[in-house]
Coordinates of N, CA, C and O and ligand atoms in Angstrom, one line a residue:
M1 N 19.2 131.1 161.7 CA 19.5 131.6 160.3 C 18.3 132.4 159.8 O 17.2 131.8 159.7
S2 N 18.6 133.6 159.4 CA 17.6 134.4 158.8 C 17.9 134.6 157.4 O 19.0 135.1 157.0
R3 N 17.0 134.2 156.5 CA 17.2 134.3 155.0 C 17.4 135.8 154.6 O 18.0 136.1 153.6
D4 N 16.8 136.7 155.4 CA 16.9 138.1 155.0 C 18.2 138.8 155.6 O 18.4 140.0 155.3
C5 N 19.0 138.1 156.3 CA 20.1 138.7 157.0 C 21.4 138.4 156.2 O 21.8 137.3 155.9
L6 N 22.1 139.5 155.9 CA 23.4 139.4 155.1 C 24.4 138.5 155.8 O 25.0 137.7 155.1
F7 N 24.6 138.7 157.1 CA 25.6 138.0 157.8 C 25.2 136.5 158.0 O 26.1 135.6 157.9
C8 N 24.0 136.2 158.2 CA 23.5 134.8 158.2 C 23.8 134.2 156.9 O 24.3 133.0 156.9
R9 N 23.6 134.9 155.8 CA 23.9 134.3 154.5 C 25.4 134.1 154.2 O 25.7 133.1 153.6
I10 N 26.2 135.0 154.7 CA 27.6 134.8 154.6 C 28.0 133.6 155.4 O 28.8 132.7 154.9
A11 N 27.5 133.5 156.6 CA 27.8 132.3 157.5 C 27.4 131.0 156.9 O 28.0 130.0 157.1
A12 N 26.3 131.0 156.1 CA 25.8 129.8 155.5 C 26.5 129.5 154.1 O 26.1 128.6 153.4
H13 N 27.4 130.4 153.7 CA 28.1 130.3 152.4 C 27.2 130.5 151.3 O 27.4 130.0 150.2
D14 N 26.1 131.2 151.6 CA 25.1 131.5 150.6 C 25.5 132.7 149.8 O 25.2 132.9 148.6
L15 N 26.3 133.6 150.4 CA 26.9 134.8 149.8 C 28.4 134.7 150.0 O 28.9 134.1 151.1
D16 N 29.2 135.2 149.1 CA 30.6 135.2 149.3 C 31.1 136.1 150.4 O 30.5 137.2 150.6
G17 N 32.1 135.7 151.1 CA 32.7 136.5 152.2 C 34.1 136.0 152.2 O 34.4 134.9 152.0
D18 N 35.0 137.0 152.6 CA 36.4 136.6 152.7 C 36.6 136.0 154.1 O 37.1 136.7 155.0
I19 N 36.2 134.8 154.3 CA 36.2 134.2 155.6 C 37.6 133.8 156.0 O 38.3 133.1 155.3
V20 N 38.0 134.2 157.2 CA 39.3 133.9 157.7 C 39.3 132.8 158.8 O 40.3 132.2 159.1
F21 N 38.1 132.6 159.4 CA 38.0 131.5 160.4 C 36.5 131.2 160.5 O 35.7 132.1 160.5
E22 N 36.3 129.9 160.7 CA 34.9 129.5 161.0 C 34.9 128.2 161.9 O 35.8 127.4 161.7
S23 N 33.9 128.2 162.8 CA 33.7 127.0 163.6 C 32.2 126.8 163.7 O 31.5 127.5 163.1
E24 N 31.8 125.8 164.5 CA 30.4 125.5 164.7 C 29.6 126.7 165.2 O 28.5 126.9 164.8
D25 N 30.3 127.6 166.0 CA 29.5 128.7 166.6 C 29.8 130.1 166.2 O 29.0 131.0 166.4
V26 N 31.0 130.3 165.7 CA 31.5 131.7 165.3 C 32.1 131.7 163.9 O 32.6 130.7 163.4
L27 N 32.2 132.9 163.4 CA 32.8 133.1 162.1 C 33.5 134.5 162.0 O 33.1 135.4 162.7
A28 N 34.6 134.5 161.2 CA 35.3 135.8 161.1 C 35.5 136.0 159.6 O 35.9 135.1 158.9
F29 N 35.3 137.2 159.1 CA 35.5 137.5 157.7 C 35.9 139.0 157.5 O 35.6 139.8 158.4
R30 N 36.6 139.3 156.4 CA 37.1 140.6 156.3 C 36.0 141.6 155.8 O 35.2 141.2 155.0
D31 N 36.1 142.8 156.4 CA 35.1 143.8 156.1 C 35.2 144.2 154.6 O 36.3 144.4 154.2
I32 N 34.1 144.3 153.9 CA 34.2 144.7 152.5 C 34.6 146.1 152.3 O 35.1 146.5 151.2
N33 N 34.5 147.0 153.3 CA 34.9 148.4 153.2 C 35.9 148.7 154.4 O 35.5 149.4 155.3
P34 N 37.1 148.2 154.3 CA 38.0 148.3 155.5 C 38.3 149.7 155.9 O 38.6 150.5 155.1
Q35 N 38.3 149.9 157.2 CA 38.6 151.3 157.8 C 40.0 151.3 158.5 O 40.4 152.2 159.1
A36 N 40.7 150.2 158.3 CA 42.0 150.1 158.9 C 42.7 148.9 158.1 O 42.0 148.1 157.5
P37 N 44.1 148.9 158.2 CA 44.8 147.8 157.4 C 44.2 146.4 157.8 O 44.1 145.5 156.9
T38 N 43.9 146.2 159.0 CA 43.2 144.9 159.4 C 41.8 145.4 159.9 O 41.7 146.2 160.7
H39 N 40.8 144.8 159.2 CA 39.4 145.1 159.6 C 38.6 143.8 159.4 O 38.2 143.5 158.2
I40 N 38.4 143.1 160.4 CA 37.7 141.8 160.4 C 36.4 141.9 161.2 O 36.4 142.5 162.3
L41 N 35.4 141.2 160.8 CA 34.1 141.2 161.5 C 34.0 139.8 162.1 O 34.2 138.8 161.4
V42 N 33.7 139.7 163.4 CA 33.6 138.5 164.1 C 32.1 138.4 164.6 O 31.6 139.3 165.2
I43 N 31.5 137.3 164.2 CA 30.0 137.1 164.4 C 29.7 135.7 165.0 O 30.5 134.8 164.8
P44 N 28.6 135.7 165.8 CA 28.1 134.3 166.1 C 27.3 133.8 164.9 O 26.7 134.6 164.2
R45 N 27.3 132.5 164.8 CA 26.4 131.9 163.7 C 24.9 132.2 164.0 O 24.1 132.4 163.1
E46 N 24.6 132.1 165.3 CA 23.2 132.4 165.7 C 22.8 133.8 165.4 O 23.6 134.8 165.6
H47 N 21.7 134.0 164.9 CA 21.2 135.4 164.5 C 20.8 136.1 165.8 O 19.6 135.9 166.3
I48 N 21.7 136.9 166.4 CA 21.4 137.8 167.5 C 21.4 139.2 166.9 O 22.4 139.6 166.3
P49 N 20.4 140.0 167.0 CA 20.3 141.3 166.2 C 21.4 142.3 166.6 O 22.0 143.0 165.8
S50 N 21.7 142.4 167.9 CA 22.8 143.3 168.3 C 23.2 142.9 169.7 O 22.6 142.0 170.4
A51 N 24.2 143.6 170.3 CA 24.6 143.4 171.7 C 23.4 143.6 172.7 O 23.4 143.1 173.8
H52 N 22.5 144.4 172.2 CA 21.3 144.8 173.1 C 20.5 143.5 173.4 O 19.8 143.5 174.4
E53 N 20.5 142.5 172.6 CA 19.7 141.3 172.7 C 20.5 140.2 173.4 O 20.0 139.1 173.5
V54 N 21.8 140.5 173.8 CA 22.6 139.4 174.4 C 22.1 139.2 175.8 O 21.8 140.1 176.6
S55 N 22.0 137.9 176.2 CA 21.7 137.5 177.5 C 22.7 136.5 178.1 O 23.6 136.1 177.3
S56 N 22.6 136.2 179.3 CA 23.6 135.3 179.9 C 23.6 133.9 179.2 O 24.6 133.2 179.3
A57 N 22.5 133.6 178.5 CA 22.5 132.3 177.7 C 23.5 132.3 176.6 O 23.9 131.3 176.1
H58 N 24.0 133.5 176.2 CA 25.0 133.7 175.2 C 26.4 133.7 175.7 O 27.3 134.0 174.9
A59 N 26.6 133.4 177.0 CA 28.0 133.6 177.5 C 29.0 132.8 176.8 O 30.1 133.3 176.5
G60 N 28.7 131.6 176.4 CA 29.7 130.7 175.8 C 30.1 131.3 174.4 O 31.3 131.3 174.1
V61 N 29.1 131.7 173.6 CA 29.5 132.2 172.3 C 30.2 133.5 172.3 O 31.1 133.8 171.5
L62 N 29.8 134.3 173.3 CA 30.6 135.6 173.5 C 32.0 135.4 173.8 O 32.9 136.0 173.3
A63 N 32.3 134.4 174.7 CA 33.7 134.1 175.1 C 34.4 133.6 173.8 O 35.6 133.9 173.6
Q64 N 33.7 132.8 173.0 CA 34.4 132.3 171.8 C 34.7 133.5 170.8 O 35.7 133.5 170.2
M65 N 33.8 134.5 170.8 CA 34.1 135.6 169.9 C 35.3 136.4 170.4 O 36.2 136.8 169.6
Y66 N 35.4 136.6 171.7 CA 36.6 137.3 172.3 C 37.9 136.5 172.1 O 38.9 137.1 171.8
A67 N 37.8 135.2 172.3 CA 39.0 134.4 172.1 C 39.4 134.4 170.7 O 40.6 134.4 170.4
L68 N 38.5 134.4 169.8 CA 38.8 134.5 168.4 C 39.4 135.8 168.0 O 40.4 135.9 167.2
T69 N 38.9 136.9 168.5 CA 39.6 138.2 168.2 C 41.0 138.2 168.7 O 41.9 138.7 168.0
S70 N 41.3 137.6 169.8 CA 42.7 137.6 170.3 C 43.6 136.8 169.4 O 44.7 137.2 169.0
K71 N 43.1 135.6 168.9 CA 43.8 134.8 168.0 C 44.1 135.5 166.7 O 45.2 135.5 166.2
L72 N 43.0 136.2 166.2 CA 43.2 136.9 164.9 C 44.1 138.1 165.1 O 44.9 138.3 164.1
A73 N 44.1 138.8 166.2 CA 45.0 139.9 166.4 C 46.4 139.4 166.4 O 47.3 140.0 165.8
D74 N 46.7 138.2 167.0 CA 48.0 137.6 166.9 C 48.4 137.2 165.5 O 49.5 137.5 165.0
D75 N 47.5 136.6 164.8 CA 47.7 136.2 163.4 C 48.0 137.4 162.5 O 48.8 137.3 161.6
E76 N 47.4 138.5 162.8 CA 47.5 139.7 162.0 C 48.7 140.6 162.4 O 49.0 141.6 161.9
G77 N 49.4 140.2 163.5 CA 50.6 140.9 164.0 C 50.2 142.2 164.7 O 51.0 143.2 164.6
L78 N 49.1 142.3 165.4 CA 48.7 143.5 166.0 C 49.2 143.7 167.4 O 48.4 144.0 168.3
S79 N 50.5 143.5 167.6 CA 51.0 143.5 168.9 C 51.0 144.8 169.6 O 51.1 145.0 170.8
E80 N 50.9 145.9 168.8 CA 50.8 147.3 169.3 C 49.5 147.6 169.9 O 49.3 148.7 170.5
G81 N 48.5 146.8 169.6 CA 47.1 147.1 170.1 C 46.1 147.1 168.9 O 46.5 147.1 167.7
Y82 N 44.9 147.1 169.3 CA 43.8 147.1 168.2 C 42.5 147.5 168.9 O 42.5 147.7 170.1
R83 N 41.5 147.7 168.1 CA 40.2 148.2 168.6 C 39.2 147.2 168.3 O 39.1 146.6 167.2
L84 N 38.3 146.9 169.3 CA 37.1 146.1 169.2 C 35.9 147.0 169.3 O 35.8 147.7 170.3
V85 N 35.0 147.0 168.3 CA 33.9 147.9 168.3 C 32.6 147.1 168.0 O 32.6 146.3 167.1
S86 N 31.5 147.3 168.7 CA 30.2 146.8 168.4 C 29.2 147.9 168.4 O 28.9 148.4 169.4
N87 N 28.7 148.3 167.2 CA 27.7 149.4 167.1 C 26.4 148.8 167.4 O 26.0 147.7 167.0
V88 N 25.6 149.5 168.2 CA 24.3 149.0 168.6 C 23.2 150.0 168.2 O 23.1 151.1 168.7
G89 N 22.4 149.5 167.2 CA 21.3 150.4 166.7 C 21.8 151.5 165.7 O 23.0 151.8 165.6
P90 N 20.8 152.0 165.0 CA 21.1 153.0 163.9 C 21.8 154.2 164.4 O 22.7 154.7 163.6
A91 N 21.5 154.8 165.5 CA 22.2 156.0 165.9 C 23.7 155.8 166.2 O 24.5 156.7 166.1
A92 N 24.0 154.5 166.5 CA 25.5 154.2 166.7 C 26.1 153.8 165.4 O 27.3 153.5 165.4
G93 N 25.3 153.6 164.3 CA 25.9 153.3 163.0 C 25.8 151.8 162.7 O 26.5 151.3 161.8
E94 N 25.0 151.1 163.5 CA 24.8 149.6 163.1 C 24.0 149.6 161.8 O 22.9 150.0 161.8
S95 N 24.7 149.0 160.8 CA 24.0 148.9 159.5 C 23.6 147.5 159.1 O 22.7 147.3 158.2
V96 N 24.1 146.5 159.8 CA 23.7 145.1 159.6 C 23.3 144.6 160.9 O 24.1 144.4 161.8
P97 N 22.0 144.3 161.1 CA 21.4 143.9 162.4 C 21.6 142.5 162.7 O 20.7 141.7 162.9
H98 N 22.9 142.1 162.7 CA 23.3 140.7 163.2 C 24.6 141.0 164.0 O 25.6 141.6 163.5
L99 N 24.6 140.7 165.3 CA 25.7 141.0 166.2 C 27.0 140.8 165.5 O 27.3 139.7 165.0
H100 N 27.9 141.8 165.6 CA 29.2 141.7 165.0 C 30.2 142.6 165.8 O 29.8 143.7 166.2
M101 N 31.4 142.1 165.9 CA 32.5 142.8 166.6 C 33.4 143.2 165.5 O 33.9 142.3 164.7
H102 N 33.7 144.5 165.4 CA 34.8 144.9 164.4 C 36.1 144.8 165.1 O 36.3 145.3 166.2
L103 N 37.0 144.1 164.5 CA 38.4 144.0 164.9 C 39.2 144.8 164.0 O 39.3 144.5 162.8
M104 N 39.8 146.0 164.5 CA 40.5 146.9 163.6 C 41.9 147.1 164.2 O 42.0 147.3 165.4
G105 N 42.9 147.2 163.3 CA 44.2 147.4 163.8 C 45.1 147.7 162.6 O 44.7 147.7 161.4
G106 N 46.4 147.9 162.9 CA 47.4 148.2 161.9 C 47.6 149.6 161.6 O 48.4 150.0 160.8
R107 N 46.9 150.5 162.4 CA 47.2 151.9 162.4 C 46.9 152.4 163.8 O 46.2 151.8 164.6
T108 N 47.3 153.7 164.0 CA 47.0 154.3 165.3 C 45.5 154.7 165.3 O 45.0 155.3 164.3
M109 N 44.8 154.4 166.4 CA 43.4 154.7 166.5 C 43.2 156.0 167.3 O 44.0 156.3 168.2
T110 N 42.3 156.8 167.0 CA 42.0 158.1 167.8 C 40.8 157.8 168.7 O 40.0 156.9 168.5
W111 N 40.7 158.7 169.7 CA 39.6 158.6 170.6 C 39.2 160.1 171.0 O 40.1 160.9 171.2
P112 N 37.9 160.5 171.0 CA 36.8 159.6 170.8 C 36.5 159.3 169.4 O 36.9 160.1 168.5
P113 N 35.8 158.1 169.1 CA 35.4 157.8 167.7 C 34.3 158.8 167.3 O 33.7 159.4 168.1
G114 N 34.1 158.9 166.0 CA 33.1 159.8 165.5 C 31.7 159.4 165.8 O 31.4 158.2 166.1
Ligands
LIG1 P1 28.0 148.2 161.2 O1 27.9 149.4 160.4 O2 26.7 147.5 161.3 O3 28.7 148.4 162.6 O4 29.1 147.2 160.4 C1 28.7 146.5 159.3 C2 29.9 146.3 158.5 O5 29.6 145.3 157.5 C3 30.4 147.6 157.8 O6 31.7 147.9 158.2 C4 30.4 147.2 156.3 O7 31.5 147.6 155.6 C5 30.4 145.6 156.4 N1 29.7 145.0 155.3 C6 28.5 145.4 154.7 N2 28.1 144.5 153.7 C7 29.1 143.6 153.7 C8 29.3 142.4 152.8 O8 28.5 142.1 152.0 N3 30.5 141.7 153.1 C9 31.4 142.1 154.0 N4 32.5 141.3 154.1 N5 31.2 143.1 154.8 C10 30.1 143.9 154.6
LIG2 ZN1 21.7 137.1 160.9

């Protein structure tokens, strides 16, 4: 838990977040500035700065994150498909340096992303 980290503070219920799921290891909450009808952020409770810092020691929590995105996609009715995005570093648009996966759906996605 980093006191300076927005997502650590949401995970600790220190800041408000529209939390849709939480367990001992992972958390999901709605993005404050949604870019699609469904836009949920899935994070590990552990403060990992980005996907670049992920190691094999994180295998279990990463699997929990992917399993959770599948469950949430079902819950949100995203049977037509959805997008999972993890921005790494400022050039890719990472604005909160705590590993997070964007789960976006409910509209047609274009490729390539901007
Ligand atoms: P990034 O730009 O790092 O890939 O994604 C960070 C995401 O966090 C952005 O989509 C942004 O809208 C979202 N965000 C930033 N601050 C807050 C907040 O205080 N609460 C919630 N729920 N989302 C936030
Ligand atoms: Zn954090």
